[in-house]
Amino acid sequence: MKLGKLLAGMLLSVPAIVLAQANIDNGTLRVGVRADGALMPQEISPLTGITYLASGADGLTPGCACEAWGIADTVSNTSGFTGSSVGTIGITSESFTATATTATAVANAFGTFRVTHAFAPSSATNHIYEVKVTIENISSAPVEALYGRAMDWDVFPTEFNEYTTLQRGSSTALVFSSDNGFHTADPLELDSGILFVDQDVVDSGPEDHGAHFRFNFGTIAPGAKVEFTIGYGAAGNQVDALAALAAFGAEAYSLGKPSENPPGTPNTDGTPNTFIFAFKGIGGVQLIGVDAVNDAAPAITRPASGTVPAINVLTNDTVDAAPATTSNVALTAVGTWPAGITVTPDGNVLIGATATPGSYTVSYQICSTVQATQCDTATVTLEVTAPVVVVPKAVPVGHPLVLAGLGLLLLGVARRKLV
């Protein structure tokens, strides 16, 4: 039996000791942080989960205060969880500090883990608050750490009837996902989902649902730690939310957005607010954004006429984790390229007959055709060589070929004399 279940009676019968809590904001978002690292502290007004200040709407609070995190050790089959709506089992707050814009909650999980949630505005975008999560093994034996986080979307103006998007990505640590934002986030508790489990979905619903992610961070030795980052946020529409996810570097994420705006009018563009729940540092590749990768072309000989291709720079570039093509990116040269060296819209670097032999490093930029502000720049290293010119070799006097030619010449002269 799990220790969390054994402690349930005691913890639910004794009032929780709340050391502190805070609503923090960066001018675009307000986030409510409990002393244990969950969201929506009940003792502070206004009740806050994730509030988009531009619309004044909170993506979590209109319904139940359903947001929670949990942790488990599969070796001992022990777990704990905490959240405003699900209560607290096996988790105790060790310390809490906050400023107007930041907060750090340190919690002890059943004497096995120390879990730190450090909240701070993202340096990449003002539409996301980053939460650096550190899981430390404070026991004397190796553990296998599972971490879960769940939230129920309640998005204005169609609270309880949202579209949910969930993208799992390629994370090596993500072991489960669903749209069940009401879950306790206990990693050892089963979850059958609401509409789906373990699927990538776009605009699922409308339904009263959210997102639940569960990770397995593997074996952690005594005194060792693992770290990853959560992103909470909001933007005025889905396009801007995706741009924020690109700046954040999301490897897995969920979006919550209204199904109608205004009510009665079907809407999928995410206005007036699209909410963000994302993760990075979980062993996956970035899902959103443009990634241009540096290239080095093999040495290429300048042609006598026309052009020859040296390399295609789009081959290793990606957009939203998919291969870059002329349909999803626009490519331009950056700076002044040498005469005779050009790049085509489809990524081919061409060497022309006027190119001067030498070594070059040139730059190019690709931008998303969907979100023009999503761009990245890379370099191309080139080596151009001159064509080899074949010069006829002089034949020395006395060489058999010269003597044979002289003989034929004299024979021709003799024949003309006889005639």
XYZ file of C-alpha atoms in Angstrom:
419
model
C 0.000 0.000 0.000
C 1.237 3.481 -0.783
C 2.507 5.603 2.100
C 0.367 8.447 0.756
C -2.759 6.340 1.306
C -1.601 5.398 4.815
C -1.130 9.057 5.699
C -4.391 10.175 4.134
C -6.446 9.972 7.306
C -3.926 11.908 9.388
C -3.288 14.609 6.813
C -6.918 15.208 6.006
C -7.844 15.439 9.674
C -5.108 17.933 10.566
C -5.214 21.464 9.084
C -2.435 22.024 6.578
C 0.342 24.343 7.742
C 0.650 27.062 5.112
C 3.903 28.968 5.557
C 3.222 31.526 2.832
C 1.747 31.986 -0.598
C 1.691 34.672 -3.252
C 0.171 36.096 -6.405
C 3.045 37.154 -8.668
C 2.952 38.898 -12.036
C 5.146 40.222 -14.844
C 2.695 42.797 -16.209
C 1.229 40.346 -18.734
C 0.440 37.336 -16.540
C -0.514 36.822 -12.918
C 0.209 33.428 -11.344
C -0.996 32.260 -7.930
C 1.505 30.066 -6.075
C 0.863 27.961 -2.975
C 3.528 27.164 -0.405
C 3.788 23.599 -1.745
C 4.311 24.688 -5.395
C 0.775 24.069 -6.651
C -1.334 26.906 -8.059
C -4.407 28.782 -6.777
C -3.746 29.726 -3.135
C -7.223 29.926 -1.593
C -6.317 32.507 1.078
C -5.339 35.267 -1.366
C -7.663 37.509 -3.349
C -8.157 37.461 -6.231
C -8.084 33.684 -6.525
C -5.469 33.112 -9.219
C -4.264 30.220 -11.308
C -3.041 31.741 -14.574
C -4.558 35.144 -15.348
C -4.063 36.885 -18.700
C -4.110 40.504 -17.609
C -5.007 41.851 -21.070
C -8.396 40.102 -20.976
C -8.659 39.935 -17.192
C -9.579 36.253 -17.483
C -8.111 33.342 -15.547
C -7.756 30.025 -17.359
C -8.263 27.874 -14.248
C -10.345 29.487 -11.529
C -13.922 29.806 -12.891
C -14.712 26.199 -11.896
C -13.023 24.011 -9.324
C -9.507 24.863 -8.207
C -8.286 21.846 -10.160
C -4.509 22.047 -10.481
C -2.151 19.624 -8.758
C 1.223 17.942 -8.787
C 2.368 14.601 -7.468
C 5.487 12.501 -7.136
C 6.204 8.815 -6.623
C 9.038 6.372 -6.053
C 8.312 3.153 -7.923
C 10.974 1.250 -5.959
C 9.074 1.617 -2.677
C 5.676 2.055 -4.389
C 5.172 5.282 -2.459
C 3.548 8.490 -3.662
C 2.167 11.843 -2.620
C 0.264 14.719 -4.239
C -1.056 18.188 -3.492
C -3.529 20.688 -4.953
C -6.228 23.128 -3.902
C -9.080 20.836 -4.923
C -7.574 17.386 -4.246
C -6.019 18.034 -0.838
C -2.535 17.153 0.326
C -1.210 13.658 0.938
C 2.426 12.886 1.677
C 3.655 16.433 0.836
C 4.785 19.045 3.368
C 6.080 22.545 2.756
C 9.660 23.173 3.910
C 10.008 26.817 2.849
C 8.456 29.498 0.679
C 9.857 32.846 -0.471
C 8.391 35.381 -2.874
C 8.860 38.798 -4.430
C 6.439 40.750 -6.585
C 7.510 38.739 -9.643
C 9.047 35.484 -8.342
C 8.313 32.680 -5.913
C 10.178 29.582 -4.712
C 8.377 26.715 -2.992
C 10.368 23.882 -1.424
C 8.449 20.754 -0.417
C 9.297 17.417 1.202
C 7.671 14.344 -0.312
C 7.261 11.504 2.222
C 10.884 11.895 3.395
C 12.233 10.653 0.064
C 12.260 13.686 -2.235
C 12.858 17.400 -1.876
C 10.940 19.099 -4.677
C 11.634 22.756 -5.495
C 9.407 24.833 -7.764
C 11.063 28.160 -8.659
C 8.696 30.553 -10.478
C 10.087 33.456 -12.541
C 9.135 35.408 -15.668
C 10.551 33.894 -18.845
C 13.444 35.857 -20.300
C 12.333 34.795 -23.803
C 8.677 35.920 -23.773
C 6.410 37.852 -21.433
C 3.585 35.429 -22.272
C 5.080 32.592 -20.171
C 6.067 32.131 -16.545
C 8.812 29.534 -16.192
C 8.914 27.119 -13.265
C 12.231 25.363 -12.740
C 11.512 22.071 -11.001
C 14.282 20.304 -9.080
C 13.695 16.789 -7.731
C 16.349 15.692 -5.219
C 16.674 12.245 -3.664
C 17.100 12.949 0.065
C 16.845 9.283 1.053
C 19.734 6.848 1.584
C 18.773 4.532 -1.293
C 18.332 4.855 -5.064
C 14.813 5.769 -6.199
C 12.876 5.803 -9.470
C 11.139 9.164 -9.710
C 7.756 9.760 -11.341
C 6.300 13.283 -11.476
C 2.780 14.262 -12.501
C 1.072 17.611 -13.138
C -2.586 18.198 -14.017
C -4.868 21.190 -14.632
C -8.459 21.686 -15.736
C -8.970 24.377 -18.378
C -11.838 26.811 -17.714
C -11.324 29.406 -20.433
C -13.336 32.611 -20.907
C -15.818 33.121 -22.527
C -16.814 29.426 -22.780
C -15.799 28.191 -19.353
C -16.465 24.436 -18.992
C -16.665 24.019 -22.781
C -13.158 24.496 -24.171
C -11.002 23.241 -26.987
C -7.942 21.395 -25.708
C -4.790 20.780 -27.739
C -2.152 18.364 -26.450
C 1.160 17.578 -28.142
C 3.378 14.906 -26.559
C 6.484 15.420 -28.675
C 9.440 13.037 -28.560
C 10.279 13.231 -24.854
C 12.056 10.181 -23.462
C 10.614 10.917 -20.008
C 6.928 11.493 -20.840
C 5.169 8.197 -20.046
C 1.503 9.225 -19.911
C -0.829 12.032 -20.908
C -4.566 12.658 -20.925
C -7.130 15.439 -20.960
C -8.179 14.706 -17.369
C -7.369 17.956 -15.602
C -9.330 16.796 -12.537
C -6.764 14.083 -11.705
C -4.898 14.205 -8.387
C -1.606 13.999 -10.322
C -0.628 11.033 -8.127
C 1.696 9.130 -10.497
C 0.569 5.773 -9.099
C -3.141 6.476 -9.610
C -4.782 5.275 -12.809
C -6.279 7.777 -15.238
C -8.727 6.793 -17.959
C -8.924 10.340 -19.347
C -12.068 12.209 -20.362
C -11.931 12.048 -24.164
C -8.443 10.619 -24.746
C -5.222 9.265 -23.273
C -1.691 9.115 -24.737
C -2.647 10.935 -27.944
C -1.657 14.056 -29.821
C -4.845 16.048 -30.363
C -5.677 19.460 -31.811
C -8.844 21.313 -30.743
C -10.372 18.350 -28.938
C -13.860 19.143 -27.704
C -15.649 21.342 -26.935
C -15.618 19.705 -23.501
C -14.881 20.505 -19.870
C -11.395 19.055 -19.851
C -7.719 19.954 -19.448
C -4.317 18.264 -19.416
C -2.463 15.711 -17.319
C 1.214 14.863 -17.932
C 3.247 12.151 -16.169
C 7.020 11.713 -16.400
C 9.479 9.006 -15.395
C 12.884 10.530 -14.701
C 14.506 7.185 -13.991
C 16.831 6.185 -11.202
C 18.158 8.943 -8.962
C 21.027 8.106 -6.619
C 21.048 9.363 -3.018
C 21.880 13.085 -3.039
C 21.426 13.376 -6.823
C 18.945 15.631 -8.632
C 16.989 15.950 -11.877
C 15.715 19.238 -13.291
C 13.176 20.324 -15.898
C 11.028 23.390 -16.584
C 7.280 23.995 -16.713
C 5.809 26.918 -18.656
C 2.500 28.512 -17.647
C 1.135 31.305 -19.807
C -1.425 32.963 -22.018
C -1.673 35.099 -25.150
C -4.399 36.911 -27.059
C -4.834 34.157 -29.674
C -3.454 30.790 -30.732
C -0.881 32.173 -33.181
C 0.685 34.316 -30.462
C 0.514 31.408 -28.014
C 2.436 29.224 -30.469
C 5.008 31.999 -30.887
C 5.409 32.077 -27.097
C 5.873 28.305 -27.048
C 8.552 28.673 -29.709
C 10.410 31.273 -27.646
C 10.087 29.067 -24.551
C 11.353 25.970 -26.397
C 8.452 23.646 -25.544
C 9.037 19.895 -25.888
C 5.458 18.975 -24.873
C 2.464 21.209 -24.301
C -1.262 21.749 -23.950
C -3.353 24.724 -25.050
C -6.734 25.687 -23.649
C -8.903 28.067 -25.653
C -12.564 29.058 -25.960
C -14.796 27.178 -28.369
C -16.908 30.254 -29.093
C -16.151 33.967 -29.181
C -18.479 35.640 -28.626
C -20.728 32.940 -27.151
C -22.877 31.477 -29.899
C -20.241 32.123 -32.564
C -17.948 29.142 -33.273
C -14.309 30.193 -33.022
C -10.986 28.365 -33.258
C -8.449 31.205 -33.453
C -8.109 31.363 -29.678
C -9.286 34.937 -29.147
C -9.477 36.656 -26.719
C -7.202 34.341 -24.736
C -5.342 31.085 -25.343
C -3.748 29.508 -22.263
C -0.459 27.593 -22.162
C 0.810 24.590 -20.146
C 4.193 23.376 -21.400
C 7.390 21.520 -20.530
C 11.033 21.581 -21.616
C 14.185 19.829 -20.443
C 12.354 16.485 -20.562
C 14.492 14.732 -23.177
C 12.593 15.769 -26.301
C 13.106 18.101 -29.242
C 11.575 21.552 -29.494
C 8.091 21.253 -30.997
C 7.341 24.833 -31.944
C 9.535 27.244 -33.825
C 12.095 27.525 -36.580
C 15.489 25.864 -36.232
C 18.156 26.669 -38.836
C 21.271 24.505 -38.482
C 24.777 25.485 -39.678
C 26.076 23.720 -42.789
C 29.500 22.876 -44.202
C 29.593 22.086 -47.928
C 32.203 19.820 -49.514
C 34.778 21.558 -51.713
C 33.223 22.445 -55.050
C 34.954 23.247 -58.329
C 33.830 26.431 -60.028
C 32.206 25.555 -63.369
C 33.430 26.963 -66.696
C 29.877 28.137 -67.382
C 26.480 28.089 -65.695
C 26.156 27.011 -62.053
C 26.617 23.890 -59.952
C 24.934 23.123 -56.594
C 27.149 22.984 -53.522
C 24.629 22.045 -50.779
C 20.965 22.379 -49.826
C 20.776 24.265 -46.542
C 17.182 23.274 -45.744
C 18.054 19.585 -45.459
C 18.786 19.772 -41.723
C 16.455 22.669 -40.819
C 13.080 22.240 -39.135
C 9.841 24.121 -38.518
C 7.686 22.978 -35.599
C 9.818 19.799 -35.514
C 8.987 19.022 -39.185
C 11.448 19.275 -42.105
C 11.759 22.791 -43.515
C 10.382 23.180 -47.039
C 9.358 26.019 -49.317
C 5.786 25.550 -48.067
C 6.558 26.256 -44.409
C 9.529 28.664 -44.566
C 10.692 31.667 -46.543
C 14.464 31.729 -47.092
C 16.611 34.830 -47.614
C 20.325 35.487 -47.794
C 21.745 37.524 -44.906
C 24.349 40.161 -45.706
C 26.276 40.407 -48.961
C 27.182 37.101 -50.544
C 30.300 36.841 -52.792
C 29.829 37.350 -56.520
C 28.913 34.128 -58.253
C 27.525 32.446 -55.093
C 23.755 32.481 -54.585
C 21.025 30.630 -52.688
C 17.639 29.692 -54.147
C 14.295 29.830 -52.295
C 14.343 26.035 -52.018
C 17.713 26.092 -50.240
C 20.210 25.230 -52.974
C 23.523 27.099 -52.743
C 24.804 27.579 -56.295
C 28.374 28.222 -57.425
C 28.649 30.119 -60.706
C 31.411 30.586 -63.265
C 32.230 34.057 -61.887
C 32.895 32.859 -58.336
C 36.403 33.603 -57.105
C 38.193 30.562 -55.659
C 38.527 30.688 -51.887
C 36.915 29.804 -48.533
C 33.706 31.562 -47.480
C 31.238 31.647 -44.608
C 27.874 33.142 -45.511
C 24.581 33.411 -43.615
C 20.922 32.832 -44.402
C 17.622 33.172 -42.556
C 14.448 31.120 -42.618
C 11.108 32.419 -41.295
C 7.867 30.533 -40.761
C 5.274 31.177 -43.443
C 2.584 30.871 -40.748
C 4.161 33.088 -38.081
C 6.535 35.545 -39.759
C 8.165 36.527 -36.456
C 9.434 32.960 -35.970
C 12.854 33.073 -37.646
C 16.302 31.607 -37.236
C 19.680 32.263 -38.860
C 22.476 29.843 -39.749
C 25.806 29.872 -41.583
C 27.130 27.964 -44.583
C 30.858 27.236 -44.933
C 32.024 26.916 -48.554
C 35.268 26.166 -50.368
C 35.424 27.060 -54.058
C 38.294 25.756 -56.182
C 39.378 26.803 -59.671
C 38.838 24.376 -62.546
C 41.898 22.463 -63.663
C 43.264 23.806 -66.988
C 44.916 21.127 -69.168
C 47.901 22.627 -71.075
C 49.356 20.531 -73.989
C 52.791 19.286 -73.024
C 55.715 20.370 -75.315
C 57.481 17.484 -77.071
C 61.321 17.767 -76.833
C 63.523 17.780 -79.959
C 64.825 14.268 -80.645
C 61.689 12.661 -79.268
C 60.533 9.787 -81.580
C 57.311 11.669 -82.298
C 59.270 14.701 -83.505
C 61.583 12.562 -85.666
C 58.632 10.708 -87.174
C 56.943 13.982 -87.982
C 60.112 15.338 -89.589
C 60.390 12.166 -91.698
C 56.855 12.553 -92.945
C 57.530 16.196 -93.800
C 60.671 15.348 -95.842
C 58.836 12.528 -97.598
C 56.124 14.937 -98.614
C 58.683 17.417 -99.965
C 60.453 14.684 -101.947
C 57.227 13.568 -103.518
C 56.405 17.106 -104.629
C 59.834 17.404 -106.301
C 59.322 14.184 -108.248
C 56.086 15.531 -109.550
